[in-house]
mmCIF file of C-alpha atoms and ligand atoms in Angstrom:
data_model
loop_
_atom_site.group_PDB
_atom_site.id
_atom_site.type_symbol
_atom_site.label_atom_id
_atom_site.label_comp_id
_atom_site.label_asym_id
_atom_site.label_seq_id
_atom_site.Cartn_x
_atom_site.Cartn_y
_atom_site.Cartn_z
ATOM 1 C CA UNK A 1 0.000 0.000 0.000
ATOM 2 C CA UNK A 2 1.557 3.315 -1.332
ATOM 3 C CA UNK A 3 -0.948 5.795 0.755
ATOM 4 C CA UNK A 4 -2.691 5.635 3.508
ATOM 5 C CA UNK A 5 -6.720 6.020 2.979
ATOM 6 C CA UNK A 6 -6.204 6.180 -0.803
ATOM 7 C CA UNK A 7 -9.354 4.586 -1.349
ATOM 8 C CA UNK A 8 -11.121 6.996 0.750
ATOM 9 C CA UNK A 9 -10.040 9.376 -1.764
ATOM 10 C CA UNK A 10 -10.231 7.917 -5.195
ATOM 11 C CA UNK A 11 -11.755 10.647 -7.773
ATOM 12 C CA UNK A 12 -11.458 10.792 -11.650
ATOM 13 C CA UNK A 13 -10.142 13.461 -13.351
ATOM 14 C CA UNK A 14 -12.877 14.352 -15.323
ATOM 15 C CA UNK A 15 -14.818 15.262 -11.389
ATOM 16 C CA UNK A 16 -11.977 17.793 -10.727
ATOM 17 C CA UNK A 17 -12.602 19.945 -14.518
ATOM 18 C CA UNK A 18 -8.961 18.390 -15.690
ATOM 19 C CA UNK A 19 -8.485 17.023 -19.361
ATOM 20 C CA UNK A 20 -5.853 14.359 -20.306
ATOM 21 C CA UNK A 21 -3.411 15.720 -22.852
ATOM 22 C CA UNK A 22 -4.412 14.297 -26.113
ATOM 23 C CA UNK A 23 -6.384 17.015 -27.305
ATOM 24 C CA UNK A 24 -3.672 19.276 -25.867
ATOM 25 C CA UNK A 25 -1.240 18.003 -27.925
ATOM 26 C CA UNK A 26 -2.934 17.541 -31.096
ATOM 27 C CA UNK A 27 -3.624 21.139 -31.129
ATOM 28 C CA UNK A 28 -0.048 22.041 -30.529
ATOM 29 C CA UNK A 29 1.052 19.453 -33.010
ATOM 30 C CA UNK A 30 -1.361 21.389 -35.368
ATOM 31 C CA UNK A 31 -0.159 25.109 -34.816
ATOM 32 C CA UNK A 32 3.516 24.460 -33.953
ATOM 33 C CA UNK A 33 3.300 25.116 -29.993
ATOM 34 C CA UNK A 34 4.315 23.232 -27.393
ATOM 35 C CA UNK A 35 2.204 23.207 -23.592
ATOM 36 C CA UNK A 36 3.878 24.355 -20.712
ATOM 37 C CA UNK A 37 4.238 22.099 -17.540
ATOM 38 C CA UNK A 38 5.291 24.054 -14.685
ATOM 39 C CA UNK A 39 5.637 22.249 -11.716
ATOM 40 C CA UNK A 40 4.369 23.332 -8.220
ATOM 41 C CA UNK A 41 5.386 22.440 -4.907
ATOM 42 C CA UNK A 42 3.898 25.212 -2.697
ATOM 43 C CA UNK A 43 -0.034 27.746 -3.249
ATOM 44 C CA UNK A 44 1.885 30.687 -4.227
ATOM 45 C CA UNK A 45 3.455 28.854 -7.466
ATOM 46 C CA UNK A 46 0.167 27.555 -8.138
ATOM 47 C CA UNK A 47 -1.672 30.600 -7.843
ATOM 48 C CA UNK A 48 1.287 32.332 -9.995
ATOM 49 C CA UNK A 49 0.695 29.495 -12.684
ATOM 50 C CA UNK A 50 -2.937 30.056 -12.709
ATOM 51 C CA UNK A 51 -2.899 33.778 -12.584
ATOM 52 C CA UNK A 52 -0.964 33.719 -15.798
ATOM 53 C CA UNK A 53 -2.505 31.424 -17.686
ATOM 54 C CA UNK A 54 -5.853 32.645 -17.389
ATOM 55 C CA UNK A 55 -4.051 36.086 -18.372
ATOM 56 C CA UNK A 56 -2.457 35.067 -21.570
ATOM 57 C CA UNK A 57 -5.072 32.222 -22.727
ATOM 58 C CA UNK A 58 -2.912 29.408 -22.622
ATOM 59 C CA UNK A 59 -3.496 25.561 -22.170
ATOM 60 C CA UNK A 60 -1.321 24.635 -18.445
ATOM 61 C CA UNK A 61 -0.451 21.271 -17.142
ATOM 62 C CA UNK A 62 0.246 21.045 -13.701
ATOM 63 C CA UNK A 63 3.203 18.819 -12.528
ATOM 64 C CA UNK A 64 3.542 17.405 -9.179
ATOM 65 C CA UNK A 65 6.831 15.413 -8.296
ATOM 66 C CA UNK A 66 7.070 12.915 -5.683
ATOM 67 C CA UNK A 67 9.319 15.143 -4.074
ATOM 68 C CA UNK A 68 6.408 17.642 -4.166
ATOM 69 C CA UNK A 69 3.946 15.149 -2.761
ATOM 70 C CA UNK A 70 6.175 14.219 0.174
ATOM 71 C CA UNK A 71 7.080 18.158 1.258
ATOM 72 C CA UNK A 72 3.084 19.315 0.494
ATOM 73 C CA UNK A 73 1.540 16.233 1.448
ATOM 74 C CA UNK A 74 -0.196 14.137 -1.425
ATOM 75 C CA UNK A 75 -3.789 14.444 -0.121
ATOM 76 C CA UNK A 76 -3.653 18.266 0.614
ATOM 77 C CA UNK A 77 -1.862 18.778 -3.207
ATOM 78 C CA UNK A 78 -4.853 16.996 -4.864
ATOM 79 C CA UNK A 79 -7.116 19.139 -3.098
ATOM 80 C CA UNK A 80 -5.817 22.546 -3.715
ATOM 81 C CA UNK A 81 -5.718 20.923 -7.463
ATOM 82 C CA UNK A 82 -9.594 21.558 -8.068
ATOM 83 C CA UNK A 83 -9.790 25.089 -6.500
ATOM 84 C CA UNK A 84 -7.034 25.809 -8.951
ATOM 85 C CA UNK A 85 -9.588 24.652 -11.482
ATOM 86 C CA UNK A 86 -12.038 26.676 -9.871
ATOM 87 C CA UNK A 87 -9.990 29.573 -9.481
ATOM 88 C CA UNK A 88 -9.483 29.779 -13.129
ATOM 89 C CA UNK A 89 -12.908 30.127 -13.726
ATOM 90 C CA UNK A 90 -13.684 32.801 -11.503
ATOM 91 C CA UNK A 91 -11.342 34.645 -13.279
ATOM 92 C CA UNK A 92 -13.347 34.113 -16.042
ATOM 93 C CA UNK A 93 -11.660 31.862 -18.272
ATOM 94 C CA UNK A 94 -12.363 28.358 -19.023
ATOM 95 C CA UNK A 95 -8.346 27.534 -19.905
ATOM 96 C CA UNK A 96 -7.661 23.580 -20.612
ATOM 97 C CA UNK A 97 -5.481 22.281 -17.308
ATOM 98 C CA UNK A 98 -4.000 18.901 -17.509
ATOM 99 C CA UNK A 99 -2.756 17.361 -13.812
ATOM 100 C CA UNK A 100 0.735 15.541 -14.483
ATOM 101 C CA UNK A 101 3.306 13.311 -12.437
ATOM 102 C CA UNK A 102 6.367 14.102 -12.619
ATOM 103 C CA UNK A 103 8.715 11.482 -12.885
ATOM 104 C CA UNK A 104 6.896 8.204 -11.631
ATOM 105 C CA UNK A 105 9.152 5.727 -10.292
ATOM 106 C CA UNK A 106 6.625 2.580 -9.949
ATOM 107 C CA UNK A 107 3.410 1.581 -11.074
ATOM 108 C CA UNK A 108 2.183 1.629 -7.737
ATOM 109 C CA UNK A 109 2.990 5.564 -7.621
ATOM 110 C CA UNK A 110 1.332 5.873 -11.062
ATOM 111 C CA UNK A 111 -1.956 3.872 -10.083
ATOM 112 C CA UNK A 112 -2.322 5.787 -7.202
ATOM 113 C CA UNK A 113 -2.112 9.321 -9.047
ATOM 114 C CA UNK A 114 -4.822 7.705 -11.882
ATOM 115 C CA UNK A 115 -6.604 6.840 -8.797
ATOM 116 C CA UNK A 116 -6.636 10.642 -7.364
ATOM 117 C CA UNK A 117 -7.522 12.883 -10.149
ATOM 118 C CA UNK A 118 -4.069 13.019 -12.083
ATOM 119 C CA UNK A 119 -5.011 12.801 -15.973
ATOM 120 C CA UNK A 120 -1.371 11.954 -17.441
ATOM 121 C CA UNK A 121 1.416 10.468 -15.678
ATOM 122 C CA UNK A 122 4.911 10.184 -16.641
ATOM 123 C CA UNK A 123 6.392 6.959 -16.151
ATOM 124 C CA UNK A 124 10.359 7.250 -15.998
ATOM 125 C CA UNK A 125 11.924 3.959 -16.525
ATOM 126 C CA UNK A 126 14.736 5.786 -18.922
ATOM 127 C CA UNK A 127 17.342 4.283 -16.354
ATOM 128 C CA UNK A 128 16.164 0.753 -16.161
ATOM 129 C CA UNK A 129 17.563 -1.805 -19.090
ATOM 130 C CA UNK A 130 15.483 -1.023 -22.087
ATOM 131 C CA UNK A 131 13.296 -4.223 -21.855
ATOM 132 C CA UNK A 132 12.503 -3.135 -18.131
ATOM 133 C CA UNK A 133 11.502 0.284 -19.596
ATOM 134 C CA UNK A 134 9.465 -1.155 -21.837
ATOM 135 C CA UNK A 135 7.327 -3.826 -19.607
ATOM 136 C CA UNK A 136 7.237 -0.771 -16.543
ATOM 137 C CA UNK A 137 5.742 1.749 -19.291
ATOM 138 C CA UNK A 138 3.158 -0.909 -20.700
ATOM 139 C CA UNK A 139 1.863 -2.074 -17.443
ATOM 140 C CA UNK A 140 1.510 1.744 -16.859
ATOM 141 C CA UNK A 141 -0.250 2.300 -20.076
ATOM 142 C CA UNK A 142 -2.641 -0.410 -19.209
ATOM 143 C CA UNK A 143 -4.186 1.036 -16.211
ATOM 144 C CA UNK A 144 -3.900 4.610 -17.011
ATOM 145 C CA UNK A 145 -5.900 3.900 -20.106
ATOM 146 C CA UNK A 146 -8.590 1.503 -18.703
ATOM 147 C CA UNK A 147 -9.132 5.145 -16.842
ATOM 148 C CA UNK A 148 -8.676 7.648 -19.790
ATOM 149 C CA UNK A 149 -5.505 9.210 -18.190
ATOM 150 C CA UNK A 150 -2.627 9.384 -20.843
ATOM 151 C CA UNK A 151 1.240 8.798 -20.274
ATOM 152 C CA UNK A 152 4.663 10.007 -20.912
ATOM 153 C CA UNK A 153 7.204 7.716 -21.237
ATOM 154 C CA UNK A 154 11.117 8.426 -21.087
ATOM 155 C CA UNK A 155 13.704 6.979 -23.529
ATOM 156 C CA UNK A 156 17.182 8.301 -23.050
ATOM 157 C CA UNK A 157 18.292 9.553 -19.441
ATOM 158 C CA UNK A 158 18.873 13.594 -18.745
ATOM 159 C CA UNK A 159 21.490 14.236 -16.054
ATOM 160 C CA UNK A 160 20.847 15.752 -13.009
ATOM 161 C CA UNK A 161 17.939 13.536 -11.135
ATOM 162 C CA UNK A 162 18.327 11.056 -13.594
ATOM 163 C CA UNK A 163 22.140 10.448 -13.404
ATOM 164 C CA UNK A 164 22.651 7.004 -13.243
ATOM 165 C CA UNK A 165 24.227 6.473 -16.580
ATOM 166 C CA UNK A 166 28.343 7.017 -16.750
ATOM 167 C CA UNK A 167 28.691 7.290 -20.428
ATOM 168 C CA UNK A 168 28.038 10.727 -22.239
ATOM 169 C CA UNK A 169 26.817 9.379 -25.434
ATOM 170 C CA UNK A 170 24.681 7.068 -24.060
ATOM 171 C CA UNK A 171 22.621 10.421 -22.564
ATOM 172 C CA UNK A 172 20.789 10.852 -25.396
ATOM 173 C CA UNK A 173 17.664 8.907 -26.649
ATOM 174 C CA UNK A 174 18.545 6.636 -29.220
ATOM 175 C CA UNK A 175 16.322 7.314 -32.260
ATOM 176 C CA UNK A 176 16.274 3.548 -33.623
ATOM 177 C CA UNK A 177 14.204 2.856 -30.563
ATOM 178 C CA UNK A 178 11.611 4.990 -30.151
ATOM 179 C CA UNK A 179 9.121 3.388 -32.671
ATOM 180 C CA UNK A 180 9.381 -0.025 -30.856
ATOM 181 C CA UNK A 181 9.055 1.607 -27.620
ATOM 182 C CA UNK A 182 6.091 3.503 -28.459
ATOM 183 C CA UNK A 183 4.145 0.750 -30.312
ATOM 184 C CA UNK A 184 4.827 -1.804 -27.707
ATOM 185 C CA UNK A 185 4.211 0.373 -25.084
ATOM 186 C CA UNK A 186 1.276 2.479 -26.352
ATOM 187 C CA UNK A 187 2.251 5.768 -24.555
ATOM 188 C CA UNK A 188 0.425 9.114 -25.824
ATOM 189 C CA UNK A 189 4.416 11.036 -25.352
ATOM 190 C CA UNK A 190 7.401 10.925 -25.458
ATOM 191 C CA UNK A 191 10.173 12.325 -23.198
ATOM 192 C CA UNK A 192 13.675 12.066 -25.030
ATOM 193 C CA UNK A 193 17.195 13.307 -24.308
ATOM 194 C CA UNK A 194 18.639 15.723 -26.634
ATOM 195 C CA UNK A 195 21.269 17.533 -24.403
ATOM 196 C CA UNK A 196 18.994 19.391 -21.791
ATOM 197 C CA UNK A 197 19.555 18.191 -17.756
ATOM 198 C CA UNK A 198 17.623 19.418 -14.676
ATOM 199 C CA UNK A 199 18.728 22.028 -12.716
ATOM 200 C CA UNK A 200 20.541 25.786 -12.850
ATOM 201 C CA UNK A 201 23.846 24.156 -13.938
ATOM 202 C CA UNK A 202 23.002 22.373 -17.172
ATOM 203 C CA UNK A 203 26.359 22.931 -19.047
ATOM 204 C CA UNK A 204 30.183 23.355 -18.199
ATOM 205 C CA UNK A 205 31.590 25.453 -19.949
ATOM 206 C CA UNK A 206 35.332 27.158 -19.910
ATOM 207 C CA UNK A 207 35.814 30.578 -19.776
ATOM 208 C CA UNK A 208 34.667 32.131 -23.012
ATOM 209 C CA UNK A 209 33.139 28.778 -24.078
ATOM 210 C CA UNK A 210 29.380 29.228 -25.884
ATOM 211 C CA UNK A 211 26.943 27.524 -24.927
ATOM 212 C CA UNK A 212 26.283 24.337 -26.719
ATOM 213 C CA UNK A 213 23.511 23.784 -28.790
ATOM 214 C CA UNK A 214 20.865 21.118 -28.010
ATOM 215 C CA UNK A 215 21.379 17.546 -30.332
ATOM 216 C CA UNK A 216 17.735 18.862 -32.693
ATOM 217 C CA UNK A 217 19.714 16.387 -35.273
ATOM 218 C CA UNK A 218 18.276 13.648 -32.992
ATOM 219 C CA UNK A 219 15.224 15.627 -32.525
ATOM 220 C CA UNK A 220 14.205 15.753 -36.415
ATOM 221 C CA UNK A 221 15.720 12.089 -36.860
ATOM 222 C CA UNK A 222 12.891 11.495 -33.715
ATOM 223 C CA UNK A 223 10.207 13.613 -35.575
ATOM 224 C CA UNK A 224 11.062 11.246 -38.914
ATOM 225 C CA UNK A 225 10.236 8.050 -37.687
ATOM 226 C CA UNK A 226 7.290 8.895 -35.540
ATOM 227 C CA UNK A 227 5.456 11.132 -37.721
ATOM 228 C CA UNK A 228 2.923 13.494 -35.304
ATOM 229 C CA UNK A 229 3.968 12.039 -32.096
ATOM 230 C CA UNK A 230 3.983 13.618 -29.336
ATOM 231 C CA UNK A 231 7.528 14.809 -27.923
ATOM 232 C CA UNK A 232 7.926 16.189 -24.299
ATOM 233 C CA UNK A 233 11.256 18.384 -23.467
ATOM 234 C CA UNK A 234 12.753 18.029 -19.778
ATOM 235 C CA UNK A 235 15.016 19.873 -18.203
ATOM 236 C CA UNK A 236 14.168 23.101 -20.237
ATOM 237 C CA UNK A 237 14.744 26.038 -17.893
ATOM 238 C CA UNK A 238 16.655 29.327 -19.053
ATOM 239 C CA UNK A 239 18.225 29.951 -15.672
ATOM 240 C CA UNK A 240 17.155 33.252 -16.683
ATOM 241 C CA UNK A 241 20.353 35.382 -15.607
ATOM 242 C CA UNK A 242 18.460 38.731 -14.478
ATOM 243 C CA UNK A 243 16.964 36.425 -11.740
ATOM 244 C CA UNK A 244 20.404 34.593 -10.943
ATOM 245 C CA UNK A 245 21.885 38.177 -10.941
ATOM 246 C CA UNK A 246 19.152 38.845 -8.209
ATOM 247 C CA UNK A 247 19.859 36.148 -5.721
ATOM 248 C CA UNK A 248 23.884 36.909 -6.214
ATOM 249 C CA UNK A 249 23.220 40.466 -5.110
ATOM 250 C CA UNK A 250 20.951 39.900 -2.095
ATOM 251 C CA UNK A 251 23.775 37.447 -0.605
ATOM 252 C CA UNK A 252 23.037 33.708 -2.807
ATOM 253 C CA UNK A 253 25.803 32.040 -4.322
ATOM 254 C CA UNK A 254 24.997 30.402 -7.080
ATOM 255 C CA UNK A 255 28.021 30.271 -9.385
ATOM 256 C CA UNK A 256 28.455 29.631 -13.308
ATOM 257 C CA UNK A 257 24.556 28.726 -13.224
ATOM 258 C CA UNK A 258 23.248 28.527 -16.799
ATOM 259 C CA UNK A 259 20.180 27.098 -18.839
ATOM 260 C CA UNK A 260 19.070 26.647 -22.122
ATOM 261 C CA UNK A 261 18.520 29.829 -23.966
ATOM 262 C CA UNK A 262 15.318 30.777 -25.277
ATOM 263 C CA UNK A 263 16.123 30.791 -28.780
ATOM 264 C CA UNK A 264 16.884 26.849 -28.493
ATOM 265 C CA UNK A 265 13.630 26.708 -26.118
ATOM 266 C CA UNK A 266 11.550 28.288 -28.680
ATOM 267 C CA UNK A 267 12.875 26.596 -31.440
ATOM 268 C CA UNK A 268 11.908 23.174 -30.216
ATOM 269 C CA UNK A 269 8.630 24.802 -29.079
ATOM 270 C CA UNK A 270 7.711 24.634 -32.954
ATOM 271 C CA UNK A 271 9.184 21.053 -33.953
ATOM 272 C CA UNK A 272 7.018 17.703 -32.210
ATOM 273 C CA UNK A 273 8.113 18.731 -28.702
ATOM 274 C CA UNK A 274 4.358 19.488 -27.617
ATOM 275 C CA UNK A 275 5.349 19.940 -23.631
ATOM 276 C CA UNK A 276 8.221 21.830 -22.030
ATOM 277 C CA UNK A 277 8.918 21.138 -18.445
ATOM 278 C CA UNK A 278 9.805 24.197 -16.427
ATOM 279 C CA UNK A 279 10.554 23.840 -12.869
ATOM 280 C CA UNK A 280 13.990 25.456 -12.156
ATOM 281 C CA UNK A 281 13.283 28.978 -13.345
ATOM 282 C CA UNK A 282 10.067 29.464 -11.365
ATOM 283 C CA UNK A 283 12.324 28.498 -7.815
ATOM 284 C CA UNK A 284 15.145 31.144 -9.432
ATOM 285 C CA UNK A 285 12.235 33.732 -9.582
ATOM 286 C CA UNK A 286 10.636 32.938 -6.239
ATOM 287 C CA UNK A 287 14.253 32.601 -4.307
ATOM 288 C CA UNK A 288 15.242 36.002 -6.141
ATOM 289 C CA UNK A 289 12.076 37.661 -5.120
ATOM 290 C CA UNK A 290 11.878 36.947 -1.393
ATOM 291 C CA UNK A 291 15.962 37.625 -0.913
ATOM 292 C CA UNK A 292 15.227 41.116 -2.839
ATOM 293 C CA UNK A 293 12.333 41.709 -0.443
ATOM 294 C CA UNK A 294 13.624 40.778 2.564
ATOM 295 C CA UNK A 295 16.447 42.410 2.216
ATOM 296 C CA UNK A 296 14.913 45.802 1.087
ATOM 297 C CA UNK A 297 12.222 45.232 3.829
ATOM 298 C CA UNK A 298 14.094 44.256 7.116
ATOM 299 C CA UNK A 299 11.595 44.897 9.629
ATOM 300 C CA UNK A 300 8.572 42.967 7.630
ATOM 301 C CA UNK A 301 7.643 39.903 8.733
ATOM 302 C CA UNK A 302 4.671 38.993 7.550
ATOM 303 C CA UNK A 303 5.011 36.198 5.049
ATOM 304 C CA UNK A 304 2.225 37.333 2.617
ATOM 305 C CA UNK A 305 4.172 40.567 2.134
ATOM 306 C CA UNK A 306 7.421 38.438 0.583
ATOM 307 C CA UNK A 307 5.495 35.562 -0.874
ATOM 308 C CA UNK A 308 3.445 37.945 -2.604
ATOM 309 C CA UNK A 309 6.347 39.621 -4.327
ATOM 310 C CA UNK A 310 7.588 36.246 -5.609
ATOM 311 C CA UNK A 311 4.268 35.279 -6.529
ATOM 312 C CA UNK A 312 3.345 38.386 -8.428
ATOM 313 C CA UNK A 313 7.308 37.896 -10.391
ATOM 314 C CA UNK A 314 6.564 34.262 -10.609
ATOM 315 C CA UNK A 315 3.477 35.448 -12.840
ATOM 316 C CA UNK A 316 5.270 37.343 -15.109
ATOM 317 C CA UNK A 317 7.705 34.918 -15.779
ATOM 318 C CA UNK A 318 5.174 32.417 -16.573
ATOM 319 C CA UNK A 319 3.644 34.726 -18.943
ATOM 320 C CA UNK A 320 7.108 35.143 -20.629
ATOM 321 C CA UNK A 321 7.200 31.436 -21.124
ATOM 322 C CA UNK A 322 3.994 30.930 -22.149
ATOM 323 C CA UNK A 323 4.435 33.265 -24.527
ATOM 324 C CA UNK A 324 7.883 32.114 -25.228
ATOM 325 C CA UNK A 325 6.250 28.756 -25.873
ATOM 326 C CA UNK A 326 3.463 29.880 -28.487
ATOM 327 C CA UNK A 327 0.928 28.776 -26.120
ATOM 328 C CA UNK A 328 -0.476 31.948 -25.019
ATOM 329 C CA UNK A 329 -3.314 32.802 -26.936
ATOM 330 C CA UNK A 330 -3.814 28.875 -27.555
ATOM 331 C CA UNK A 331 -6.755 28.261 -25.012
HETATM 332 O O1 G3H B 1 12.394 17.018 -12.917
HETATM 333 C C1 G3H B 1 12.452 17.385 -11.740
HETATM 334 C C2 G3H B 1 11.594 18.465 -11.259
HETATM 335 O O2 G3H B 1 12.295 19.680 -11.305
HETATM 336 C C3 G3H B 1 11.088 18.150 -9.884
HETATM 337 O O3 G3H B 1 12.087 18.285 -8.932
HETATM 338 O O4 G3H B 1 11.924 16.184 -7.585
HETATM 339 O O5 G3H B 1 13.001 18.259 -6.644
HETATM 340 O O6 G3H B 1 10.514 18.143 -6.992
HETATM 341 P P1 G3H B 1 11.860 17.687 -7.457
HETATM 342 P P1 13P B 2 14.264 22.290 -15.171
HETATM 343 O O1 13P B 2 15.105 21.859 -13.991
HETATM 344 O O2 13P B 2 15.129 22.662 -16.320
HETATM 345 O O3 13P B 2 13.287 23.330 -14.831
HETATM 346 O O4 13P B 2 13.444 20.989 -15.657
HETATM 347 C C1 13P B 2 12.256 20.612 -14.995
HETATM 348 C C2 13P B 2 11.765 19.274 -15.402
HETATM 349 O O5 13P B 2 12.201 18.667 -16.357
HETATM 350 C C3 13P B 2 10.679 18.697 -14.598
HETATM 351 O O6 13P B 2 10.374 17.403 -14.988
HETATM 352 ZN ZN1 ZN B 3 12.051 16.251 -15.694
#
């Protein structure tokens, strides 16, 4: 038994206003745009998500890790998921919102978020041997789909959270795969590792060095032999510098942090890469935000005075990559 009192609390997506993310993707197969998935750990990054999404019209999906669920508490995280949905419409807008897992580990994990209103989960089984992928994924795809909820599947492993492969090459996602996987495993996407990793520090680089450009060679040999399949991009933060800079000033230390820059970010926006997971930037804006304010405010201590800064910056970077993206405007 994963949780405790999980069948106390077994809804379906469809009772909490989510969608899955077929018809998400097939629109932003259509016009070129990929979805953002910005994941949220805390109610001030989901109200920042919301805010902004309902401001620039775009499609969201929500991603909880299991690091989220163990800090915010699983049951109280899928309840603050439907007044999201509910919040949204207040505003006035009626924006599609998909509810995601971030990196599944086990089936049991992935049952139990079908079981409690998630509509996609991502199944990672990019370290295991690929036959092991391949029989995780499907047994995944089995339930999920008895249930309507759709999955991402990982071939090739990112480094950072996923760094249990030694060898360099063997990083990225090898395209002769990927049509076996997906036809044997029936998944609706796709993640696949083209030179992005998770985190502020996704490249070393010597002094002067450019930063490297992401493998899209794989990306289009991808795109070839799955025609209109759906392609998710990990590990895509900017580590937008103005924030970095930010955090540096008001007494951080975060050295030689970089990302991938938006031109790349964009770029793949418009191939098959229909979701782009953002994580890292949105704790670079928050972290920046409450350091500035606390700083500049040294006698405030009320926590809805710095949260609300972050949040409010948090929005407007959201917008930015929504925007960024091509999804704004896309609801
Ligand atoms: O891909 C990883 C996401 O950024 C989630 O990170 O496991 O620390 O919540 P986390
Ligand atoms: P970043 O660390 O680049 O934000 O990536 C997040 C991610 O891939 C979540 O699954
Ligand atoms: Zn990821």
């Amino acid at each position: 038994m994963i949780e405790k009192g999980i069948c106390d609390m077994a809804v379906h997506f469809s009772e909490l206003g989510l969608v899955n993310t077929r018809e998400m993707f097939r629109k932003a197969m259509e016009g070129k745009y990929a979805v953002p998935a910005y994941n949220f750990n805390n109610m001030e990054q989901l109200q920042a998500i919301i805010m902004a999404c309902v401001e620039c019209n775009s499609p969201v999906i929500l991603q909880i890790s299991k690091g989220a669920r163990k800090y915010a508490n699983q049951t109280l995280l899928r309840y603050m998921v439907p007044g999201a949905v509910q919040m949204a419409r207040e505003l006035g807008s009626n924006i599609p919102i998909a509810l995601n897992l971030d990196h599944g580990d086990s089936f049991e994990l992935c049952k139990a978020c079908v079981d409690n209103g998630f509509s996609n989960v991502m199944i990672d089984g990019s370290h295991l041997p690929y036959e092991e992928n391949v029989a995780l994924t499907k047994k995944v795809v089995e339930y999920a789909h008895a249930h309507d909820v759709t999955v991402e599947g990982e071939l090739g492993v990112l480094a950072g959270i996923e760094e249990h492969v030694s060898s360099e090459e063997s990083h990225y996602t090898k395209p002769e795969e990927v049509e076996d996987f997906v036809s044997r495993t029936g998944v609706d996407s796709l993640a696949i590792s083209i030179g992005t990793s998770h985190g502020a520090y996704k490249f070393k680089l010597k002094p002067g060095e450019p930063l490297p450009e992401l493998r899209f060679d794989i990306l289009e040999e991808i795109e070839r032999r799955l025609p209109g399949f759906p392609i998710v991009l990990h590990g895509a933060s900017s580590v937008l510098q103005e924030y970095v800079e930010i955090i540096n000033k008001y007494g951080g230390k975060l050295e030689n942090a970089v990302g991938v820059p938006e031109d790349q970010i964009k770029r793949a926006a418009q191939s098959a890469v229909c979701k782009i997971n953002i994580d890292s930037d949105g704790r670079l804006v928050f972290t920046a935000m409450v350091r500035k304010y606390l700083a500049e405010n040294p006698a405030e201590f009320d926590p809805r005075k710095y949260l609300g800064a972050a949040r409010e910056e948090l929005k407007k970077m959201y917008i930015r990559k929504c925007e960024l993206l091509g999804s704004a405007g896309k609801a």
